[in-house]
mmCIF file of N, CA and C in Angstrom:
data_model
loop_
_atom_site.group_PDB
_atom_site.id
_atom_site.type_symbol
_atom_site.label_atom_id
_atom_site.label_comp_id
_atom_site.label_asym_id
_atom_site.label_seq_id
_atom_site.Cartn_x
_atom_site.Cartn_y
_atom_site.Cartn_z
ATOM 1 N N UNK O 1 -25.747 -27.809 82.748
ATOM 2 C CA UNK O 1 -26.339 -29.436 82.513
ATOM 3 C C UNK O 1 -26.019 -30.292 82.009
ATOM 4 N N UNK O 2 -25.267 -31.607 81.318
ATOM 5 C CA UNK O 2 -26.393 -32.344 80.060
ATOM 6 C C UNK O 2 -26.296 -33.904 81.729
ATOM 7 N N UNK O 3 -27.172 -33.473 81.365
ATOM 8 C CA UNK O 3 -27.220 -35.259 81.677
ATOM 9 C C UNK O 3 -26.887 -36.767 80.778
ATOM 10 N N UNK O 4 -26.269 -36.929 81.785
ATOM 11 C CA UNK O 4 -26.136 -38.961 81.082
ATOM 12 C C UNK O 4 -24.388 -38.667 80.007
ATOM 13 N N UNK O 5 -24.648 -39.462 79.588
ATOM 14 C CA UNK O 5 -22.671 -39.784 79.420
ATOM 15 C C UNK O 5 -22.998 -39.550 77.251
ATOM 16 N N UNK O 6 -22.914 -38.251 77.166
ATOM 17 C CA UNK O 6 -23.159 -37.802 75.390
ATOM 18 C C UNK O 6 -22.148 -39.212 74.649
ATOM 19 N N UNK O 7 -21.794 -39.481 75.197
ATOM 20 C CA UNK O 7 -20.366 -40.425 74.742
ATOM 21 C C UNK O 7 -20.908 -42.126 74.161
ATOM 22 N N UNK O 8 -21.650 -42.001 75.459
ATOM 23 C CA UNK O 8 -22.150 -43.903 75.366
ATOM 24 C C UNK O 8 -23.383 -43.402 74.666
ATOM 25 N N UNK O 9 -24.427 -42.928 74.992
ATOM 26 C CA UNK O 9 -25.690 -41.335 74.380
ATOM 27 C C UNK O 9 -25.619 -41.842 72.300
ATOM 28 N N UNK O 10 -24.578 -41.044 72.438
ATOM 29 C CA UNK O 10 -23.772 -40.656 70.486
ATOM 30 C C UNK O 10 -23.515 -42.665 69.859
ATOM 31 N N UNK O 11 -22.931 -42.974 70.841
ATOM 32 C CA UNK O 11 -22.181 -45.295 70.910
ATOM 33 C C UNK O 11 -23.845 -45.806 70.021
ATOM 34 N N UNK O 12 -24.817 -45.663 71.224
ATOM 35 C CA UNK O 12 -25.746 -46.780 70.948
ATOM 36 C C UNK O 12 -26.502 -45.497 70.226
ATOM 37 N N UNK O 13 -26.731 -44.743 69.665
ATOM 38 C CA UNK O 13 -27.512 -44.698 68.832
ATOM 39 C C UNK O 13 -26.840 -44.732 67.228
ATOM 40 N N UNK O 14 -25.205 -44.688 67.517
ATOM 41 C CA UNK O 14 -24.138 -45.731 65.886
ATOM 42 C C UNK O 14 -24.575 -46.039 66.019
ATOM 43 N N UNK O 15 -24.982 -47.059 66.437
ATOM 44 C CA UNK O 15 -25.044 -49.068 66.385
ATOM 45 C C UNK O 15 -26.183 -48.901 65.890
ATOM 46 N N UNK O 16 -27.925 -48.158 65.161
ATOM 47 C CA UNK O 16 -28.330 -48.591 64.988
ATOM 48 C C UNK O 16 -28.480 -47.527 63.763
ATOM 49 N N UNK O 17 -27.314 -47.228 63.079
ATOM 50 C CA UNK O 17 -26.694 -46.758 61.592
ATOM 51 C C UNK O 17 -27.583 -48.451 61.081
ATOM 52 N N UNK O 18 -28.139 -48.412 59.858
ATOM 53 C CA UNK O 18 -27.338 -49.944 59.344
ATOM 54 C C UNK O 18 -27.796 -49.661 57.314
ATOM 55 N N UNK O 19 -27.404 -47.644 57.410
ATOM 56 C CA UNK O 19 -27.119 -46.995 56.317
ATOM 57 C C UNK O 19 -25.439 -46.534 55.597
ATOM 58 N N UNK O 20 -25.865 -46.160 54.173
ATOM 59 C CA UNK O 20 -24.633 -45.830 54.461
ATOM 60 C C UNK O 20 -24.405 -44.573 52.679
ATOM 61 N N UNK O 21 -24.265 -44.108 53.046
ATOM 62 C CA UNK O 21 -24.390 -42.948 52.738
ATOM 63 C C UNK O 21 -23.502 -41.769 51.705
ATOM 64 N N UNK O 22 -23.839 -41.705 50.379
ATOM 65 C CA UNK O 22 -22.955 -40.787 49.711
ATOM 66 C C UNK O 22 -22.966 -39.668 48.800
ATOM 67 N N UNK O 23 -22.796 -38.504 49.242
ATOM 68 C CA UNK O 23 -23.305 -37.018 49.581
ATOM 69 C C UNK O 23 -22.321 -36.423 48.485
ATOM 70 N N UNK O 24 -22.995 -35.659 47.179
ATOM 71 C CA UNK O 24 -22.867 -35.015 46.074
ATOM 72 C C UNK O 24 -22.767 -33.181 46.961
ATOM 73 N N UNK O 25 -22.385 -32.426 46.224
ATOM 74 C CA UNK O 25 -22.614 -31.462 46.029
ATOM 75 C C UNK O 25 -21.832 -30.829 44.883
ATOM 76 N N UNK O 26 -22.843 -29.044 44.519
ATOM 77 C CA UNK O 26 -22.989 -28.547 43.126
ATOM 78 C C UNK O 26 -21.397 -27.365 43.585
ATOM 79 N N UNK O 27 -20.223 -27.751 42.826
ATOM 80 C CA UNK O 27 -18.919 -26.610 44.051
ATOM 81 C C UNK O 27 -17.996 -25.927 41.769
ATOM 82 N N UNK O 28 -18.261 -24.966 42.279
ATOM 83 C CA UNK O 28 -17.129 -24.469 40.924
ATOM 84 C C UNK O 28 -15.478 -24.813 40.721
ATOM 85 N N UNK O 29 -15.605 -25.428 40.202
ATOM 86 C CA UNK O 29 -14.488 -26.484 39.676
ATOM 87 C C UNK O 29 -14.306 -25.836 37.986
ATOM 88 N N UNK O 30 -12.253 -25.439 38.684
ATOM 89 C CA UNK O 30 -12.394 -24.346 37.376
ATOM 90 C C UNK O 30 -11.248 -25.718 36.469
ATOM 91 N N UNK O 31 -11.388 -25.518 35.028
ATOM 92 C CA UNK O 31 -11.142 -26.322 33.828
ATOM 93 C C UNK O 31 -9.734 -26.520 34.349
ATOM 94 N N UNK O 32 -8.416 -27.488 34.273
ATOM 95 C CA UNK O 32 -7.298 -26.593 34.205
ATOM 96 C C UNK O 32 -6.689 -26.670 32.564
ATOM 97 N N UNK O 33 -8.049 -27.060 30.883
ATOM 98 C CA UNK O 33 -7.705 -26.796 30.504
ATOM 99 C C UNK O 33 -8.286 -25.103 29.921
ATOM 100 N N UNK O 34 -9.040 -25.396 30.040
ATOM 101 C CA UNK O 34 -9.845 -23.725 29.248
ATOM 102 C C UNK O 34 -9.712 -23.289 29.533
ATOM 103 N N UNK O 35 -9.636 -23.112 31.262
ATOM 104 C CA UNK O 35 -9.961 -22.212 32.812
ATOM 105 C C UNK O 35 -10.796 -21.342 32.896
ATOM 106 N N UNK O 36 -11.756 -21.978 32.116
ATOM 107 C CA UNK O 36 -13.173 -21.818 33.137
ATOM 108 C C UNK O 36 -13.937 -23.029 33.824
ATOM 109 N N UNK O 37 -14.340 -21.843 34.516
ATOM 110 C CA UNK O 37 -15.312 -22.066 36.453
ATOM 111 C C UNK O 37 -16.141 -22.803 36.028
ATOM 112 N N UNK O 38 -16.193 -23.768 36.386
ATOM 113 C CA UNK O 38 -18.136 -24.122 36.512
ATOM 114 C C UNK O 38 -18.827 -24.305 36.875
ATOM 115 N N UNK O 39 -20.102 -25.099 37.612
ATOM 116 C CA UNK O 39 -20.545 -26.168 38.794
ATOM 117 C C UNK O 39 -20.621 -27.656 37.771
ATOM 118 N N UNK O 40 -20.094 -27.711 38.780
ATOM 119 C CA UNK O 40 -20.235 -29.095 38.404
ATOM 120 C C UNK O 40 -19.922 -30.551 40.321
ATOM 121 N N UNK O 41 -20.961 -31.343 39.757
ATOM 122 C CA UNK O 41 -20.793 -32.061 40.692
ATOM 123 C C UNK O 41 -19.607 -33.326 41.528
ATOM 124 N N UNK O 42 -19.343 -32.740 42.971
ATOM 125 C CA UNK O 42 -18.198 -33.014 43.108
ATOM 126 C C UNK O 42 -18.587 -34.175 44.379
ATOM 127 N N UNK O 43 -18.337 -34.905 44.389
ATOM 128 C CA UNK O 43 -18.734 -36.094 45.817
ATOM 129 C C UNK O 43 -17.651 -35.936 46.799
ATOM 130 N N UNK O 44 -17.939 -35.269 47.905
ATOM 131 C CA UNK O 44 -17.455 -34.862 48.520
ATOM 132 C C UNK O 44 -18.426 -36.039 50.072
ATOM 133 N N UNK O 45 -18.471 -37.304 50.631
ATOM 134 C CA UNK O 45 -18.906 -38.067 51.553
ATOM 135 C C UNK O 45 -18.729 -39.444 50.654
ATOM 136 N N UNK O 46 -18.054 -40.772 50.498
ATOM 137 C CA UNK O 46 -18.577 -41.630 50.338
ATOM 138 C C UNK O 46 -18.379 -42.895 51.864
ATOM 139 N N UNK O 47 -19.266 -43.864 51.833
ATOM 140 C CA UNK O 47 -19.647 -44.087 52.468
ATOM 141 C C UNK O 47 -19.853 -43.747 53.863
ATOM 142 N N UNK O 48 -20.988 -43.244 54.426
ATOM 143 C CA UNK O 48 -20.663 -42.550 55.104
ATOM 144 C C UNK O 48 -21.550 -43.767 55.900
ATOM 145 N N UNK O 49 -21.673 -44.507 57.667
ATOM 146 C CA UNK O 49 -23.062 -44.994 58.037
ATOM 147 C C UNK O 49 -23.472 -43.548 58.417
ATOM 148 N N UNK O 50 -24.948 -44.297 58.136
ATOM 149 C CA UNK O 50 -25.523 -43.396 58.004
ATOM 150 C C UNK O 50 -27.461 -43.989 58.957
ATOM 151 N N UNK O 51 -28.798 -43.309 59.204
ATOM 152 C CA UNK O 51 -29.461 -44.521 58.729
ATOM 153 C C UNK O 51 -31.338 -43.446 58.475
ATOM 154 N N UNK O 52 -31.246 -43.960 57.440
ATOM 155 C CA UNK O 52 -32.866 -43.220 57.112
ATOM 156 C C UNK O 52 -34.095 -44.239 57.654
ATOM 157 N N UNK O 53 -35.245 -42.429 58.068
ATOM 158 C CA UNK O 53 -36.343 -42.567 58.109
ATOM 159 C C UNK O 53 -37.068 -42.047 57.065
ATOM 160 N N UNK O 54 -38.402 -42.060 57.080
ATOM 161 C CA UNK O 54 -39.212 -42.432 56.249
ATOM 162 C C UNK O 54 -40.835 -41.314 57.150
ATOM 163 N N UNK O 55 -40.145 -40.096 56.327
ATOM 164 C CA UNK O 55 -41.500 -39.652 57.158
ATOM 165 C C UNK O 55 -43.184 -39.018 57.259
ATOM 166 N N UNK O 56 -43.055 -39.502 55.690
ATOM 167 C CA UNK O 56 -44.585 -39.285 54.356
ATOM 168 C C UNK O 56 -43.623 -40.043 53.072
ATOM 169 N N UNK O 57 -45.022 -39.932 52.691
ATOM 170 C CA UNK O 57 -45.262 -40.448 51.024
ATOM 171 C C UNK O 57 -46.661 -40.060 50.117
ATOM 172 N N UNK O 58 -46.021 -39.171 49.418
ATOM 173 C CA UNK O 58 -47.104 -38.900 48.519
ATOM 174 C C UNK O 58 -47.003 -39.859 47.128
ATOM 175 N N UNK O 59 -48.246 -40.554 46.632
ATOM 176 C CA UNK O 59 -48.158 -41.009 45.534
ATOM 177 C C UNK O 59 -48.263 -39.899 44.243
ATOM 178 N N UNK O 60 -48.260 -39.788 43.005
ATOM 179 C CA UNK O 60 -49.370 -39.333 42.077
ATOM 180 C C UNK O 60 -49.092 -40.058 40.841
ATOM 181 N N UNK O 61 -49.443 -40.181 39.976
ATOM 182 C CA UNK O 61 -49.323 -41.156 38.772
ATOM 183 C C UNK O 61 -49.115 -40.045 37.811
ATOM 184 N N UNK O 62 -47.848 -39.327 36.663
ATOM 185 C CA UNK O 62 -48.798 -38.351 36.086
ATOM 186 C C UNK O 62 -49.337 -38.759 34.039
ATOM 187 N N UNK O 63 -48.337 -39.947 33.924
ATOM 188 C CA UNK O 63 -48.930 -40.693 32.641
ATOM 189 C C UNK O 63 -48.747 -42.093 33.165
ATOM 190 N N UNK O 64 -49.350 -42.955 31.945
ATOM 191 C CA UNK O 64 -49.436 -44.213 32.068
ATOM 192 C C UNK O 64 -48.151 -45.013 32.490
ATOM 193 N N UNK O 65 -46.980 -44.591 31.794
ATOM 194 C CA UNK O 65 -46.146 -44.754 32.726
ATOM 195 C C UNK O 65 -45.289 -44.907 32.968
ATOM 196 N N UNK O 66 -45.647 -43.432 33.802
ATOM 197 C CA UNK O 66 -44.370 -42.414 35.043
ATOM 198 C C UNK O 66 -45.178 -42.871 35.169
ATOM 199 N N UNK O 67 -44.864 -43.107 37.302
ATOM 200 C CA UNK O 67 -45.252 -42.996 38.591
ATOM 201 C C UNK O 67 -44.408 -42.501 39.694
ATOM 202 N N UNK O 68 -44.718 -40.945 40.074
ATOM 203 C CA UNK O 68 -43.843 -40.254 40.411
ATOM 204 C C UNK O 68 -44.035 -40.958 42.158
ATOM 205 N N UNK O 69 -42.921 -41.147 42.629
ATOM 206 C CA UNK O 69 -43.944 -41.659 44.183
ATOM 207 C C UNK O 69 -42.966 -40.824 45.758
ATOM 208 N N UNK O 70 -43.050 -39.143 46.065
ATOM 209 C CA UNK O 70 -41.862 -38.026 46.756
ATOM 210 C C UNK O 70 -42.386 -39.084 47.959
ATOM 211 N N UNK O 71 -41.419 -39.180 48.735
ATOM 212 C CA UNK O 71 -40.996 -39.726 49.750
ATOM 213 C C UNK O 71 -40.072 -38.342 50.706
ATOM 214 N N UNK O 72 -40.749 -37.408 51.793
ATOM 215 C CA UNK O 72 -40.219 -36.788 53.158
ATOM 216 C C UNK O 72 -39.622 -37.908 54.357
ATOM 217 N N UNK O 73 -37.738 -37.794 53.853
ATOM 218 C CA UNK O 73 -36.957 -38.583 54.378
ATOM 219 C C UNK O 73 -35.935 -37.997 55.786
ATOM 220 N N UNK O 74 -35.762 -38.497 56.793
ATOM 221 C CA UNK O 74 -34.431 -38.154 58.027
ATOM 222 C C UNK O 74 -33.481 -38.778 57.430
ATOM 223 N N UNK O 75 -31.984 -38.423 57.896
ATOM 224 C CA UNK O 75 -31.176 -39.286 57.121
ATOM 225 C C UNK O 75 -30.168 -38.702 59.048
ATOM 226 N N UNK O 76 -30.066 -39.780 59.700
ATOM 227 C CA UNK O 76 -28.795 -39.615 60.750
ATOM 228 C C UNK O 76 -28.257 -39.315 60.853
ATOM 229 N N UNK O 77 -27.250 -38.888 60.712
ATOM 230 C CA UNK O 77 -26.035 -39.009 60.715
ATOM 231 C C UNK O 77 -24.785 -38.514 61.472
ATOM 232 N N UNK O 78 -23.433 -39.035 62.324
ATOM 233 C CA UNK O 78 -22.723 -37.883 63.211
ATOM 234 C C UNK O 78 -22.351 -36.349 62.884
ATOM 235 N N UNK O 79 -22.759 -35.797 64.206
ATOM 236 C CA UNK O 79 -22.883 -34.646 63.965
ATOM 237 C C UNK O 79 -21.500 -33.688 63.887
ATOM 238 N N UNK O 80 -20.438 -34.289 63.123
ATOM 239 C CA UNK O 80 -18.579 -33.798 62.740
ATOM 240 C C UNK O 80 -18.975 -33.922 61.559
ATOM 241 N N UNK O 81 -20.089 -34.578 61.182
ATOM 242 C CA UNK O 81 -19.920 -34.615 59.411
ATOM 243 C C UNK O 81 -20.115 -33.050 59.393
ATOM 244 N N UNK O 82 -20.189 -32.521 57.556
ATOM 245 C CA UNK O 82 -20.171 -30.855 57.643
ATOM 246 C C UNK O 82 -21.833 -31.473 55.896
ATOM 247 N N UNK O 83 -22.593 -31.444 55.724
ATOM 248 C CA UNK O 83 -23.002 -31.732 55.184
ATOM 249 C C UNK O 83 -23.433 -29.703 54.939
ATOM 250 N N UNK O 84 -22.879 -29.487 53.931
ATOM 251 C CA UNK O 84 -23.119 -27.818 53.109
ATOM 252 C C UNK O 84 -23.972 -26.847 53.057
ATOM 253 N N UNK O 85 -24.892 -27.406 52.050
ATOM 254 C CA UNK O 85 -26.273 -26.819 51.583
ATOM 255 C C UNK O 85 -27.189 -27.434 51.356
ATOM 256 N N UNK O 86 -28.176 -26.260 51.408
ATOM 257 C CA UNK O 86 -29.283 -27.672 50.823
ATOM 258 C C UNK O 86 -29.720 -27.240 49.245
ATOM 259 N N UNK O 87 -29.517 -28.934 49.006
ATOM 260 C CA UNK O 87 -29.240 -29.569 47.465
ATOM 261 C C UNK O 87 -28.639 -29.548 46.733
ATOM 262 N N UNK O 88 -27.839 -30.879 47.872
ATOM 263 C CA UNK O 88 -27.488 -31.804 48.556
ATOM 264 C C UNK O 88 -27.353 -32.807 47.749
ATOM 265 N N UNK O 89 -26.826 -33.777 47.535
ATOM 266 C CA UNK O 89 -27.398 -34.914 46.085
ATOM 267 C C UNK O 89 -26.776 -36.349 47.091
ATOM 268 N N UNK O 90 -27.871 -36.262 48.395
ATOM 269 C CA UNK O 90 -27.396 -37.799 48.308
ATOM 270 C C UNK O 90 -27.951 -38.817 48.704
ATOM 271 N N UNK O 91 -27.495 -39.920 48.208
ATOM 272 C CA UNK O 91 -28.149 -41.469 48.403
ATOM 273 C C UNK O 91 -27.388 -41.892 49.138
ATOM 274 N N UNK O 92 -28.338 -43.367 50.125
ATOM 275 C CA UNK O 92 -28.422 -43.674 51.238
ATOM 276 C C UNK O 92 -28.861 -45.238 49.969
ATOM 277 N N UNK O 93 -28.275 -46.362 51.010
ATOM 278 C CA UNK O 93 -28.425 -47.469 50.661
ATOM 279 C C UNK O 93 -27.889 -48.224 51.981
ATOM 280 N N UNK O 94 -29.429 -48.785 52.294
ATOM 281 C CA UNK O 94 -30.387 -49.556 53.314
ATOM 282 C C UNK O 94 -31.182 -50.624 53.520
ATOM 283 N N UNK O 95 -31.001 -51.864 53.747
ATOM 284 C CA UNK O 95 -32.009 -52.391 54.557
ATOM 285 C C UNK O 95 -32.445 -53.018 52.657
ATOM 286 N N UNK O 96 -30.949 -52.760 51.256
ATOM 287 C CA UNK O 96 -31.509 -52.964 50.259
ATOM 288 C C UNK O 96 -32.058 -52.265 49.197
ATOM 289 N N UNK O 97 -32.430 -51.357 49.259
ATOM 290 C CA UNK O 97 -32.957 -50.242 48.540
ATOM 291 C C UNK O 97 -31.983 -49.594 48.233
ATOM 292 N N UNK O 98 -32.264 -48.315 47.924
ATOM 293 C CA UNK O 98 -31.281 -47.133 47.170
ATOM 294 C C UNK O 98 -32.254 -46.166 46.848
ATOM 295 N N UNK O 99 -32.632 -45.442 47.561
ATOM 296 C CA UNK O 99 -32.960 -43.571 48.403
ATOM 297 C C UNK O 99 -32.035 -42.662 47.384
ATOM 298 N N UNK O 100 -31.956 -42.387 46.654
ATOM 299 C CA UNK O 100 -32.101 -41.246 45.879
ATOM 300 C C UNK O 100 -32.645 -40.007 46.160
ATOM 301 N N UNK O 101 -31.752 -38.880 47.404
ATOM 302 C CA UNK O 101 -32.448 -37.121 47.710
ATOM 303 C C UNK O 101 -31.405 -36.230 47.441
ATOM 304 N N UNK O 102 -32.269 -35.409 47.895
ATOM 305 C CA UNK O 102 -31.756 -33.915 47.848
ATOM 306 C C UNK O 102 -32.245 -32.775 49.227
ATOM 307 N N UNK O 103 -30.948 -33.277 50.054
ATOM 308 C CA UNK O 103 -30.435 -32.019 51.652
ATOM 309 C C UNK O 103 -31.996 -30.573 51.142
ATOM 310 N N UNK O 104 -33.264 -31.829 52.268
ATOM 311 C CA UNK O 104 -34.270 -29.576 52.226
ATOM 312 C C UNK O 104 -33.963 -28.894 52.863
ATOM 313 N N UNK O 105 -33.642 -28.298 53.680
ATOM 314 C CA UNK O 105 -32.957 -26.699 54.947
ATOM 315 C C UNK O 105 -31.361 -27.487 55.062
ATOM 316 N N UNK O 106 -32.153 -26.625 56.302
ATOM 317 C CA UNK O 106 -30.132 -27.315 57.009
ATOM 318 C C UNK O 106 -30.532 -28.340 58.586
ATOM 319 N N UNK O 107 -29.164 -28.671 58.640
ATOM 320 C CA UNK O 107 -29.548 -29.662 59.459
ATOM 321 C C UNK O 107 -30.169 -29.852 60.363
ATOM 322 N N UNK O 108 -29.935 -30.050 61.768
ATOM 323 C CA UNK O 108 -29.725 -30.154 63.026
ATOM 324 C C UNK O 108 -29.401 -30.791 64.007
ATOM 325 N N UNK O 109 -28.703 -30.631 64.463
ATOM 326 C CA UNK O 109 -27.484 -30.867 65.199
ATOM 327 C C UNK O 109 -28.059 -31.166 66.320
ATOM 328 N N UNK O 110 -27.169 -31.867 67.458
ATOM 329 C CA UNK O 110 -27.770 -32.287 68.277
ATOM 330 C C UNK O 110 -25.879 -32.790 68.836
ATOM 331 N N UNK O 111 -25.827 -32.790 69.890
ATOM 332 C CA UNK O 111 -24.260 -33.542 70.641
ATOM 333 C C UNK O 111 -23.982 -35.199 69.610
ATOM 334 N N UNK O 112 -25.731 -36.295 69.726
ATOM 335 C CA UNK O 112 -24.938 -37.457 70.070
ATOM 336 C C UNK O 112 -25.465 -38.064 68.226
ATOM 337 N N UNK O 113 -25.972 -36.157 67.150
ATOM 338 C CA UNK O 113 -26.192 -37.549 66.047
ATOM 339 C C UNK O 113 -26.834 -35.627 65.556
ATOM 340 N N UNK O 114 -27.451 -35.432 64.112
ATOM 341 C CA UNK O 114 -27.911 -35.168 62.938
ATOM 342 C C UNK O 114 -28.425 -35.332 62.379
ATOM 343 N N UNK O 115 -29.923 -34.570 62.018
ATOM 344 C CA UNK O 115 -30.769 -35.388 61.242
ATOM 345 C C UNK O 115 -31.339 -34.099 60.346
ATOM 346 N N UNK O 116 -31.099 -34.356 58.995
ATOM 347 C CA UNK O 116 -30.976 -34.341 58.273
ATOM 348 C C UNK O 116 -32.957 -34.602 57.458
ATOM 349 N N UNK O 117 -33.163 -33.205 56.730
ATOM 350 C CA UNK O 117 -34.630 -33.389 55.923
ATOM 351 C C UNK O 117 -34.074 -33.652 54.597
ATOM 352 N N UNK O 118 -34.336 -35.212 54.010
ATOM 353 C CA UNK O 118 -34.704 -35.007 52.419
ATOM 354 C C UNK O 118 -35.864 -35.318 51.770
ATOM 355 N N UNK O 119 -35.899 -34.730 50.432
ATOM 356 C CA UNK O 119 -36.952 -34.956 49.505
ATOM 357 C C UNK O 119 -36.718 -36.151 48.273
ATOM 358 N N UNK O 120 -37.370 -36.387 48.013
ATOM 359 C CA UNK O 120 -37.326 -38.199 47.288
ATOM 360 C C UNK O 120 -37.230 -37.597 45.941
ATOM 361 N N UNK O 121 -36.301 -38.570 45.547
ATOM 362 C CA UNK O 121 -35.340 -37.527 43.326
ATOM 363 C C UNK O 121 -35.777 -38.346 42.599
ATOM 364 N N UNK O 122 -35.740 -39.607 43.251
ATOM 365 C CA UNK O 122 -35.749 -41.396 42.371
ATOM 366 C C UNK O 122 -37.954 -41.968 41.766
ATOM 367 N N UNK O 123 -37.175 -42.037 41.007
ATOM 368 C CA UNK O 123 -38.470 -41.809 40.747
ATOM 369 C C UNK O 123 -38.999 -43.928 40.942
ATOM 370 N N UNK O 124 -39.863 -44.658 40.590
ATOM 371 C CA UNK O 124 -41.344 -45.516 40.784
ATOM 372 C C UNK O 124 -40.313 -47.071 39.628
#
């Protein structure tokens, strides 16, 4: 038997969501003209409340003009949302910054929220 009021706990967590995310997945799409099927990026979720937390930072300079910064981040989002596959592209706008990442693995679902690990795909 769970302790506490899950609805109240969930509402409290969701009050901390100060970001908004867009999720894009690659799906098989049939061209209506050519009838050929190919992989295409499809936006499956837009303007969804969320929160993003940085979990680690690694910086590496590959050339004099290209600084690559690798972040591992964790996305907090409603447990009602389904993001189907690792590799889904997730863009989060939060606190005046834009984070572009890719889902890295399966989400961890809880009654109050879910946590999704992201790998940074942006450049500095």
